[in-house]
Structures are given as structure tokens and as C-alpha cells.
Coordinates of C-alpha atoms in Angstrom, one line a residue:
M1170 CA 0.0 0.0 0.0
K1171 CA 3.0 2.3 0.5
N1172 CA 3.7 2.3 -3.2
T1173 CA 0.1 3.0 -4.0
A1174 CA 0.1 5.9 -1.6
R1175 CA 3.3 7.2 -3.1
L1176 CA 1.9 7.1 -6.6
A1177 CA -1.1 9.0 -5.4
G1178 CA 1.1 11.7 -4.0
L1179 CA 3.0 12.1 -7.2
L1180 CA -0.2 12.3 -9.2
T1181 CA -1.5 15.0 -6.9
V1182 CA 1.5 17.0 -7.8
L1183 CA 0.7 16.1 -11.4
I1184 CA -2.1 17.2 -11.5
I1185 CA -18.2 -4.2 -0.8
G1186 CA -30.0 -16.2 10.3
S1187 CA -28.6 -19.0 8.4
G1188 CA -29.7 -20.2 5.0
C1189 CA -29.5 -23.7 3.6
A1190 CA -30.4 -24.9 0.1
A1191 CA -32.5 -28.0 -0.7
P1192 CA -30.4 -30.9 -1.8
I1193 CA -30.0 -31.3 -5.5
S1194 CA -29.1 -34.6 -7.0
G1195 CA -26.8 -35.3 -9.9
Q1196 CA -23.5 -36.6 -11.0
A1197 CA -20.4 -34.5 -10.4
K1198 CA -18.8 -33.2 -13.6
P1199 CA -15.3 -34.3 -14.6
G1200 CA -12.7 -32.7 -12.3
M1201 CA -15.3 -31.4 -9.8
A1202 CA -15.6 -33.0 -6.3
P1203 CA -19.2 -33.7 -5.4
V1204 CA -20.9 -31.1 -3.2
D1205 CA -24.0 -31.6 -1.1
L1206 CA -25.8 -28.2 -1.0
A1207 CA -27.9 -29.3 2.0
T1208 CA -24.8 -29.5 4.2
L1209 CA -23.2 -26.1 3.2
K1210 CA -23.1 -23.4 5.9
T1211 CA -24.1 -20.1 4.2
G1212 CA -25.1 -17.9 7.1
A1213 CA -27.0 -14.8 6.0
A1214 CA -25.6 -14.8 2.5
V1215 CA -27.8 -14.9 -0.6
T1216 CA -28.0 -18.5 -1.9
E1217 CA -30.3 -17.9 -4.9
P1218 CA -29.6 -16.3 -8.3
T1219 CA -30.8 -12.7 -8.3
T1220 CA -31.8 -10.4 -11.1
F1221 CA -29.3 -7.7 -11.7
E1222 CA -30.8 -4.2 -11.7
L1223 CA -29.4 -0.7 -12.1
K1224 CA -29.6 1.7 -9.2
Y1225 CA -31.8 4.6 -10.2
S1226 CA -31.2 7.1 -7.4
D1227 CA -29.6 9.2 -10.1
T1228 CA -30.9 7.9 -13.4
A1229 CA -28.8 9.9 -15.8
K1230 CA -25.6 9.2 -14.0
T1231 CA -26.5 5.5 -13.7
V1232 CA -27.0 5.3 -17.4
R1233 CA -23.7 7.1 -18.2
L1234 CA -21.9 4.6 -16.0
I1235 CA -22.8 1.9 -18.5
E1236 CA -20.7 3.8 -20.9
G1237 CA -17.9 4.0 -18.4
R1238 CA -17.8 0.3 -17.9
R1239 CA -17.7 -0.2 -21.7
L1240 CA -14.7 2.2 -21.9
L1241 CA -12.8 0.1 -19.4
D1242 CA -12.8 -2.7 -22.0
V1243 CA -10.7 -0.6 -24.3
L1244 CA -8.4 1.1 -21.8
I1245 CA -5.0 -0.3 -22.5
Q1246 CA -2.8 -2.1 -20.0
S1247 CA 0.2 -0.4 -18.3
I1248 CA 2.2 -3.6 -18.8
D1249 CA 2.1 -3.0 -22.5
V1250 CA 3.9 0.3 -22.0
D1251 CA 6.3 -0.9 -19.3
P1252 CA 6.1 -4.6 -18.4
E1253 CA 7.3 -3.8 -14.8
L1254 CA 4.2 -1.7 -14.1
S1255 CA 2.2 -4.6 -12.8
K1256 CA 1.4 -3.7 -9.2
R1257 CA -2.2 -2.6 -9.2
G1258 CA -3.4 0.8 -7.9
T1259 CA -6.9 2.0 -8.2
T1260 CA -9.3 1.5 -11.1
R1261 CA -12.2 3.8 -11.3
V1262 CA -15.4 4.2 -13.4
F1263 CA -17.1 7.6 -13.0
A1264 CA -19.8 9.8 -14.6
D1265 CA -19.0 13.3 -13.1
G1266 CA -16.1 15.4 -12.1
A1267 CA -16.7 14.9 -8.3
D1268 CA -16.4 11.1 -8.6
M1269 CA -13.5 11.5 -11.0
S1270 CA -11.4 12.9 -8.2
K1271 CA -12.1 10.2 -5.6
D1272 CA -9.9 7.3 -4.6
D1273 CA -6.6 8.4 -6.3
G1274 CA -8.5 9.6 -9.4
L1275 CA -7.6 12.7 -11.4
P1276 CA -6.9 15.8 -9.3
E1277 CA -9.9 17.8 -8.1
M1278 CA -8.6 20.9 -9.8
F1279 CA -9.8 19.5 -13.1
K1280 CA -13.4 19.1 -12.0
A1281 CA -14.8 22.2 -13.6
A1282 CA -12.8 21.6 -16.9
V1283 CA -14.6 18.2 -17.1
D1284 CA -18.1 19.1 -15.9
D1285 CA -18.3 22.3 -18.0
N1286 CA -17.8 20.5 -21.3
H1287 CA -20.7 18.0 -21.5
F1288 CA -18.9 15.1 -19.9
I1289 CA -20.5 11.7 -20.3
A1290 CA -18.3 9.1 -18.5
G1291 CA -14.7 8.1 -17.9
V1292 CA -12.3 5.5 -16.5
T1293 CA -8.9 5.7 -14.9
A1294 CA -6.4 3.0 -13.8
S1295 CA -3.0 3.2 -12.2
R1296 CA -0.2 0.8 -11.5
T1297 CA 3.4 1.0 -10.2
N1298 CA 6.4 -1.2 -10.5
G1299 CA 6.1 -2.1 -6.8
S1300 CA 9.6 -0.8 -5.9
V1301 CA 10.2 1.2 -2.8
R1302 CA 13.6 2.5 -3.8
D1303 CA 13.0 3.2 -7.5
T1304 CA 9.3 3.8 -7.8
R1305 CA 7.8 4.1 -11.3
G1306 CA 4.2 4.7 -12.0
M1307 CA 1.6 5.2 -14.7
H1308 CA -1.9 6.7 -14.4
L1309 CA -4.1 6.5 -17.5
S1310 CA -7.6 7.9 -18.0
V1311 CA -10.0 8.1 -20.9
L1312 CA -12.7 10.8 -20.6
H1313 CA -15.7 10.7 -23.0
F1314 CA -17.4 14.0 -23.9
A1315 CA -20.4 14.7 -26.1
T1316 CA -18.5 16.1 -29.1
A1317 CA -15.0 16.4 -30.4
Q1318 CA -15.1 20.2 -29.7
D1319 CA -16.0 19.5 -26.1
S1320 CA -13.0 17.2 -25.7
K1321 CA -10.7 19.8 -27.2
N1322 CA -12.0 22.4 -24.9
A1323 CA -11.6 20.1 -21.9
A1324 CA -8.0 19.1 -22.8
A1325 CA -7.0 22.7 -23.3
A1326 CA -8.5 23.7 -20.0
M1327 CA -6.8 20.9 -18.1
Y1328 CA -3.5 21.7 -19.6
Q1329 CA -4.0 25.4 -18.8
L1330 CA -4.6 24.5 -15.1
S1331 CA -1.6 22.3 -14.9
T1332 CA 0.8 25.0 -16.3
T1333 CA -0.4 27.9 -14.2
G1334 CA -1.0 28.6 -10.5
E1335 CA 1.3 28.4 -7.5
R1336 CA 3.4 25.5 -9.0
P1337 CA 3.4 26.1 -12.8
R1338 CA 4.8 23.3 -14.9
Q1339 CA 6.8 23.6 -18.1
P1340 CA 5.7 22.3 -21.6
V1341 CA 7.1 18.9 -22.7
A1342 CA 6.9 17.8 -26.3
I1343 CA 5.5 14.4 -27.0
S1344 CA 7.0 13.1 -30.3
G1345 CA 4.4 12.6 -33.0
Y1346 CA 1.6 14.3 -31.0
P1347 CA 1.9 18.1 -31.3
E1348 CA -1.5 18.5 -29.5
A1349 CA -0.7 16.2 -26.6
N1350 CA -0.4 19.1 -24.1
G1351 CA 2.6 17.6 -22.2
S1352 CA 4.0 19.3 -19.2
S1353 CA 6.4 18.6 -16.2
G1354 CA 7.4 20.2 -13.0
D1355 CA 10.9 18.8 -12.1
G1356 CA 11.2 16.1 -14.7
S1357 CA 10.3 13.2 -12.4
A1358 CA 6.7 13.3 -13.6
V1359 CA 5.2 14.1 -17.0
S1360 CA 1.5 14.4 -17.8
S1361 CA -0.4 15.0 -21.1
F1362 CA -3.9 15.7 -22.3
Q1363 CA -4.6 14.4 -25.8
A1364 CA -8.0 15.1 -27.3
H1365 CA -9.0 12.4 -29.8
G1366 CA -12.5 12.6 -31.3
P1367 CA -14.9 12.9 -28.4
F1368 CA -12.3 11.6 -26.0
V1369 CA -9.5 13.0 -23.9
V1370 CA -6.7 10.6 -23.0
V1371 CA -4.9 11.7 -19.9
V1372 CA -1.5 10.1 -19.2
S1373 CA 0.8 10.6 -16.2
M1374 CA 4.1 8.9 -16.0
S1375 CA 6.4 9.2 -13.0
Q1376 CA 9.7 7.9 -11.6
E1377 CA 12.3 8.8 -9.0
T1378 CA 15.0 10.1 -11.3
P1379 CA 14.1 13.2 -13.3
D1380 CA 14.0 12.4 -17.0
S1381 CA 11.2 14.3 -18.8
A1382 CA 12.4 13.0 -22.3
G1383 CA 12.3 9.4 -21.2
L1384 CA 8.8 9.8 -19.6
A1385 CA 7.6 11.6 -22.7
S1386 CA 8.6 8.6 -24.8
K1387 CA 6.5 6.4 -22.6
I1388 CA 3.6 8.7 -23.1
K1389 CA 4.1 8.5 -26.8
K1390 CA 4.0 4.7 -26.6
T1391 CA 0.8 4.9 -24.5
L1392 CA -0.9 7.1 -27.1
D1393 CA 0.3 4.9 -29.9
L1394 CA -1.6 2.1 -28.3
Q1395 CA -4.6 3.9 -26.8
L1396 CA -5.7 6.0 -29.8
P1397 CA -6.1 3.1 -32.2
A1398 CA -8.1 1.2 -29.5
L1399 CA -10.5 4.2 -29.3
D1400 CA -10.8 4.3 -33.1
K1401 CA -12.3 0.8 -32.9
Y1402 CA -14.6 1.7 -30.1
R1403 CA -18.3 1.8 -31.0
V1404 CA -19.7 5.0 -29.4
I1405 CA -23.3 4.6 -28.2
A1406 CA -25.4 7.7 -27.5
P1407 CA -26.5 7.9 -23.8
D1408 CA -30.2 7.7 -24.8
D1409 CA -29.4 4.3 -26.4
L1410 CA -27.3 2.7 -23.6
L1411 CA -30.4 1.2 -21.9
D1412 CA -31.0 -0.8 -25.1
L1413 CA -27.9 -2.9 -24.3
P1414 CA -28.5 -6.1 -22.4
L1415 CA -27.9 -5.8 -18.7
D1416 CA -27.2 -9.5 -18.1
P1417 CA -26.0 -11.2 -21.3
D1418 CA -26.3 -15.0 -21.0
G1419 CA -27.2 -14.7 -17.4
I1420 CA -23.7 -14.0 -16.2
M1421 CA -24.8 -11.3 -13.7
R1422 CA -27.4 -13.5 -12.0
R1423 CA -24.6 -16.0 -11.4
A1424 CA -22.6 -13.4 -9.3
T1425 CA -23.6 -12.7 -5.7
G1426 CA -26.4 -10.2 -5.1
K1427 CA -27.0 -8.0 -2.0
S1428 CA -27.5 -9.9 1.3
P1429 CA -30.8 -9.1 3.1
S1430 CA -28.6 -8.5 6.2
G1431 CA -26.7 -5.8 4.5
D1432 CA -23.8 -5.2 2.1
P1433 CA -20.4 -6.9 2.7
Y1434 CA -18.4 -4.1 4.4
G1435 CA -20.4 -1.4 2.7
M1436 CA -19.6 -2.4 -0.9
S1437 CA -22.7 -0.7 -2.2
Y1438 CA -20.5 2.4 -2.6
H1439 CA -18.7 0.6 -5.4
E1440 CA -21.6 -0.3 -7.6
E1441 CA -20.2 1.8 -10.4
D1442 CA -18.1 -1.2 -11.3
F1443 CA -21.0 -3.7 -11.1
G1444 CA -21.7 -5.0 -14.6
T1445 CA -20.4 -7.1 -17.4
F1446 CA -16.8 -6.9 -18.7
E1447 CA -14.7 -8.3 -21.4
P1448 CA -11.4 -9.9 -20.3
S1449 CA -9.5 -6.7 -21.2
G1450 CA -11.7 -4.7 -18.9
I1451 CA -11.6 -6.9 -15.8
L1452 CA -7.9 -7.2 -16.2
H1453 CA -7.5 -3.8 -14.7
F1454 CA -8.7 -5.2 -11.4
E1455 CA -6.4 -8.3 -11.4
R1456 CA -3.4 -8.7 -9.2
N1457 CA -1.1 -10.3 -11.8
P1458 CA -2.1 -8.8 -15.1
A1459 CA 0.4 -10.5 -17.4
E1460 CA -0.4 -14.0 -16.0
A1461 CA -4.1 -13.3 -15.8
R1462 CA -4.3 -12.2 -19.5
K1463 CA -2.5 -15.3 -20.6
A1464 CA -4.7 -17.5 -18.4
F1465 CA -7.9 -15.7 -19.9
E1466 CA -6.7 -16.5 -23.4
E1467 CA -5.8 -20.1 -22.7
A1468 CA -9.1 -20.7 -20.8
G1469 CA -11.2 -19.1 -23.4
V1470 CA -12.7 -16.5 -21.1
D1471 CA -15.2 -14.5 -23.0
L1472 CA -17.5 -12.9 -20.4
I1473 CA -17.3 -11.7 -16.8
G1474 CA -19.9 -10.5 -14.4
R1475 CA -18.9 -8.4 -11.4
R1476 CA -21.2 -7.7 -8.4
Y1477 CA -20.4 -8.7 -4.8
S1478 CA -18.4 -11.5 -6.4
T1479 CA -16.8 -11.8 -9.8
V1480 CA -17.8 -14.7 -12.2
Y1481 CA -15.7 -15.7 -15.2
R1482 CA -17.0 -17.8 -18.0
T1483 CA -14.4 -20.2 -19.5
R1484 CA -14.4 -22.7 -22.4
D1485 CA -15.1 -25.8 -20.2
V1486 CA -14.6 -27.2 -16.8
E1487 CA -10.9 -28.2 -17.4
S1488 CA -10.2 -24.6 -18.5
A1489 CA -12.0 -23.3 -15.4
F1490 CA -9.7 -25.2 -13.0
K1491 CA -6.7 -23.9 -14.8
L1492 CA -7.9 -20.3 -14.5
Q1493 CA -8.7 -21.0 -10.8
T1494 CA -5.1 -21.8 -10.2
V1495 CA -3.9 -18.5 -11.6
L1496 CA -6.5 -16.3 -9.9
A1497 CA -5.7 -18.0 -6.5
K1498 CA -2.0 -17.7 -6.9
R1499 CA -0.4 -16.5 -3.6
G1500 CA 2.1 -13.7 -3.4
K1501 CA 5.2 -14.2 -1.3
S1502 CA 3.5 -12.8 1.8
D1503 CA 0.0 -14.2 1.2
T1504 CA -1.2 -17.2 3.2
E1505 CA -3.5 -20.1 2.5
L1506 CA -7.0 -20.1 4.1
A1507 CA -9.1 -23.1 4.8
P1508 CA -11.8 -23.7 2.1
P1509 CA -15.5 -23.9 3.2
P1510 CA -16.4 -27.3 4.7
G1511 CA -17.9 -29.4 1.9
I1512 CA -16.2 -27.6 -1.0
A1513 CA -12.8 -29.2 -1.2
D1514 CA -12.0 -27.7 -4.6
A1515 CA -12.2 -24.1 -3.4
Q1516 CA -8.8 -22.3 -3.1
C1517 CA -8.7 -19.5 -0.5
V1518 CA -6.1 -16.9 0.2
R1519 CA -5.4 -14.2 2.8
L1520 CA -3.9 -11.3 1.0
E1521 CA -1.0 -9.5 2.7
E1522 CA -2.1 -6.3 1.0
S1523 CA -5.7 -5.3 0.8
D1524 CA -7.3 -4.8 -2.6
P1525 CA -7.0 -1.1 -3.5
N1526 CA -10.4 -0.8 -5.0
R1527 CA -12.7 -2.7 -2.7
G1528 CA -10.5 -3.1 0.4
Y1529 CA -10.9 -6.9 0.9
N1530 CA -8.0 -9.0 2.2
G1531 CA -9.4 -12.4 1.7
I1532 CA -10.5 -14.4 -1.4
C1533 CA -11.9 -17.8 -2.3
V1534 CA -11.8 -19.0 -5.9
L1535 CA -14.2 -21.8 -6.8
V1536 CA -15.2 -23.7 -9.9
Y1537 CA -18.6 -24.8 -11.0
D1538 CA -18.8 -26.3 -14.5
R1539 CA -17.3 -23.7 -16.9
Y1540 CA -17.6 -20.9 -14.4
V1541 CA -15.0 -19.6 -12.0
A1542 CA -16.1 -17.3 -9.1
V1543 CA -13.9 -15.1 -6.9
V1544 CA -15.6 -14.3 -3.5
M1545 CA -14.2 -11.6 -1.2
S1546 CA -14.1 -10.7 2.5
L1547 CA -12.5 -8.3 4.8
A1548 CA -11.0 -9.6 8.1
T1549 CA -10.2 -7.4 11.0
V1550 CA -6.6 -7.1 12.1
S1551 CA -7.2 -9.4 15.0
R1552 CA -8.6 -12.1 12.7
A1553 CA -6.4 -11.7 9.7
S1554 CA -3.8 -14.1 10.9
L1555 CA -6.3 -17.0 11.5
Q1556 CA -6.4 -19.8 9.0
V1557 CA -10.2 -19.9 9.0
D1558 CA -12.4 -17.0 7.8
P1559 CA -16.0 -18.0 8.6
I1560 CA -17.6 -15.1 6.8
L1561 CA -15.5 -15.9 3.6
Q1562 CA -16.4 -19.5 3.9
E1563 CA -20.2 -18.8 4.2
R1564 CA -20.1 -16.4 1.2
T1565 CA -18.1 -19.0 -0.9
A1566 CA -20.6 -21.7 0.0
A1567 CA -23.5 -19.4 -1.0
Q1568 CA -21.7 -18.6 -4.3
Y1569 CA -21.5 -22.3 -5.1
A1570 CA -25.2 -22.7 -4.4
I1571 CA -26.0 -19.7 -6.7
L1572 CA -23.9 -21.2 -9.5
K1573 CA -25.5 -24.6 -9.1
K1574 CA -29.0 -23.1 -9.1
S1575 CA -28.2 -21.1 -12.3
E1576 CA -28.0 -24.2 -14.5

């Protein structure tokens, strides 16, 4: 978390009773240990598939967030710019300037520049190299505006704000992109604001040793990858976003819904990232992006649903077990947790570092047929060292029941 906090600082300068299921008979599929639903301990967790519905406390914003989640699928990966930038920071989906600035997002100073130019939705993701002595980081955002003129106006306004004020920055040229609006303070961090059609691509690169030219070359590489990806993106007008299926192939009903007893550690705040994703989109949330991407390809992952749990659809059950192994891989300081009683195939891990997006520090990864589910929990400091996480076990058992009942 120290590196995540450090990156956030540099960027500031830059600019989530008991319930039991009825027994269900049937033969276990190849590779899957048999599970008796009637014996699973699920606590207060939801054990039935639930319909996924959008929150309509702010209808216009909710609809625009659909566009934000779609944008995450085309946001490029930091490891394609610098393979060492694999330690995840925050990944955000937002639909207004206020939310844009939360949780290590873009600086609040840009709020008016965004909101005053017919902003629709945006995404941002950050990663570092995980080094304490020689920290390098990348923060990438794509902001979608109503028109190309709006994006140009926003990019110009953001650049103007970054080069004036109490700590003005100096212009930095980005080779091949004369309108990238690059700038730097002391050469240890370079940012740019490139308008491209109705989008603004905001890139911030940082490192310990000042080298504005070197950082500018990485921004060029980022734009070389991101702009063609946006050219292939199918823009959908906000009025037409509700015509898109909310739950293609029932992937969302397979993920865990809200418990009647309340949300897991207040995760309702994060419903902006509840929805369906392509492998490229969900990759921004993964701990080991290079390994996960390869595993997605090899397992034939083609659809992901993210709610209070995340469910991946693979090619077949054999592929699902291979993906499970990658998603449950332990880091050097992570520890193994006991699986839920009755689900021997589940792989559970206590994470040494909490997830930067949802704050959980425990996961269980389970397989049912061609589906892999990742279930999360947050243990207190006093319980984090224990090998058994009862809450995580109950949620995992409930997730298995949901997958079984979704057949």
C-alpha cells in the first residue's frame, strides 16, 4: 500500500439467520468434487440467483456509468507500456467530475474543466512497479465527452490548469503528438492531455529520477496504443445505452447479489463497477495482469460478471480449473486459508495487502462447471492471521449454491 500511496502523492503533484439450500441430486462433472448443498453453511448470504438491476437514485448518472464500464474494456494495460508496471493501484469508473477525483483519481482541480464540457463518463487506472527504492508509476484515463469540440475544450482547460498557478509546470513535447499538451514540473513526472475525437486521453508517467524526455517517450507509446483502440470503439449515445443487455447470457445472476442483512463491508458504494466486462476490462482489477491475461486467453474466457463477487465464463470445466489456479496464486507474503467445509476444490487466500479498489483482504476462488467465481471478504486485524475465515467460507458456500441453481 505504501507504493500506491506514493503514486497517489506524485499524481497530486501532477495534477463491498442462516440459509440452507435444498439438496440437488446429480453426477459431479469431470474434475469437480461432489458437493451436497444441504450441508453447506451459508449464514445470511444470498443463496439464490438474483436479477441484476441498475440503481436509479440518479438515473442519468447510472446510465452514463454503463458507458464508463464499456470504456474500461478498451483502456490499454500499463504492462504494454512498461512490463514492470504490474502492481495494481486504483481502477475507477465515473460519470461526473466529483467522482472522477475520488480514490486516487484525477486531481480535483480538473473538476470544472470536465463538468463544464458536457462530460459523459470516464475511466482511470493506475499501476506501479512495486519498488520502494525506485518507484515508477503510470496513471491512465479516458474521458468521454459529447463532441470532439468538447474534448478539445476540456483538454485545453486541463493543460492550462496544470501549467499555471502556484506551482506552474513547463511544456514537454510528445513526439508525434503536437497537441498532446505535455508538461512537467521537475522532470520526475510528465502528464499529457490528448484530445481524440470525443475523448481526452490523460496520461501521467512518474519515476524517482528526473527524465522528462524518457517519460515523454512512454507517453508517446501509450498514445500509440490507446488512440487506435479508441478508433475501434463503438460509441453509443447515452439515450441508447439502456438498449444494451444488462445481463447477457445470465452472467450477472450468477454473481452474488446483495444480502438481506446488508452489504459486505459497505460495498454498495462501489456499484459503479457492477456490470459485465470483457477480459480486457476486468484485467485492470487483477493482481497479476500478465499472468491473468495469458490465463484468460488459454481458458477461453469470453464474459465476466462483477457484483459482490466476480464470475468468469471459460471454455469448459478443465479450463475453469486452470484459471482458478492463476486467480488464487499466492504472493510471497500471502497465506493459505481453509476452504469452506464441503467444497474441497475451493482455493482461499489471505492477502498480505488489501485490494486497493474494494478493500478486501481475503478471497476464495471456486469452480462450477465452466464458471470460476472469486468471492471476497475483509477480516479485521485481530482475525487476519487466522487460517479460518468463517464469513468468507459462508459467502463462498453461498456462491457455489448460486452457480448450481443457475443451471
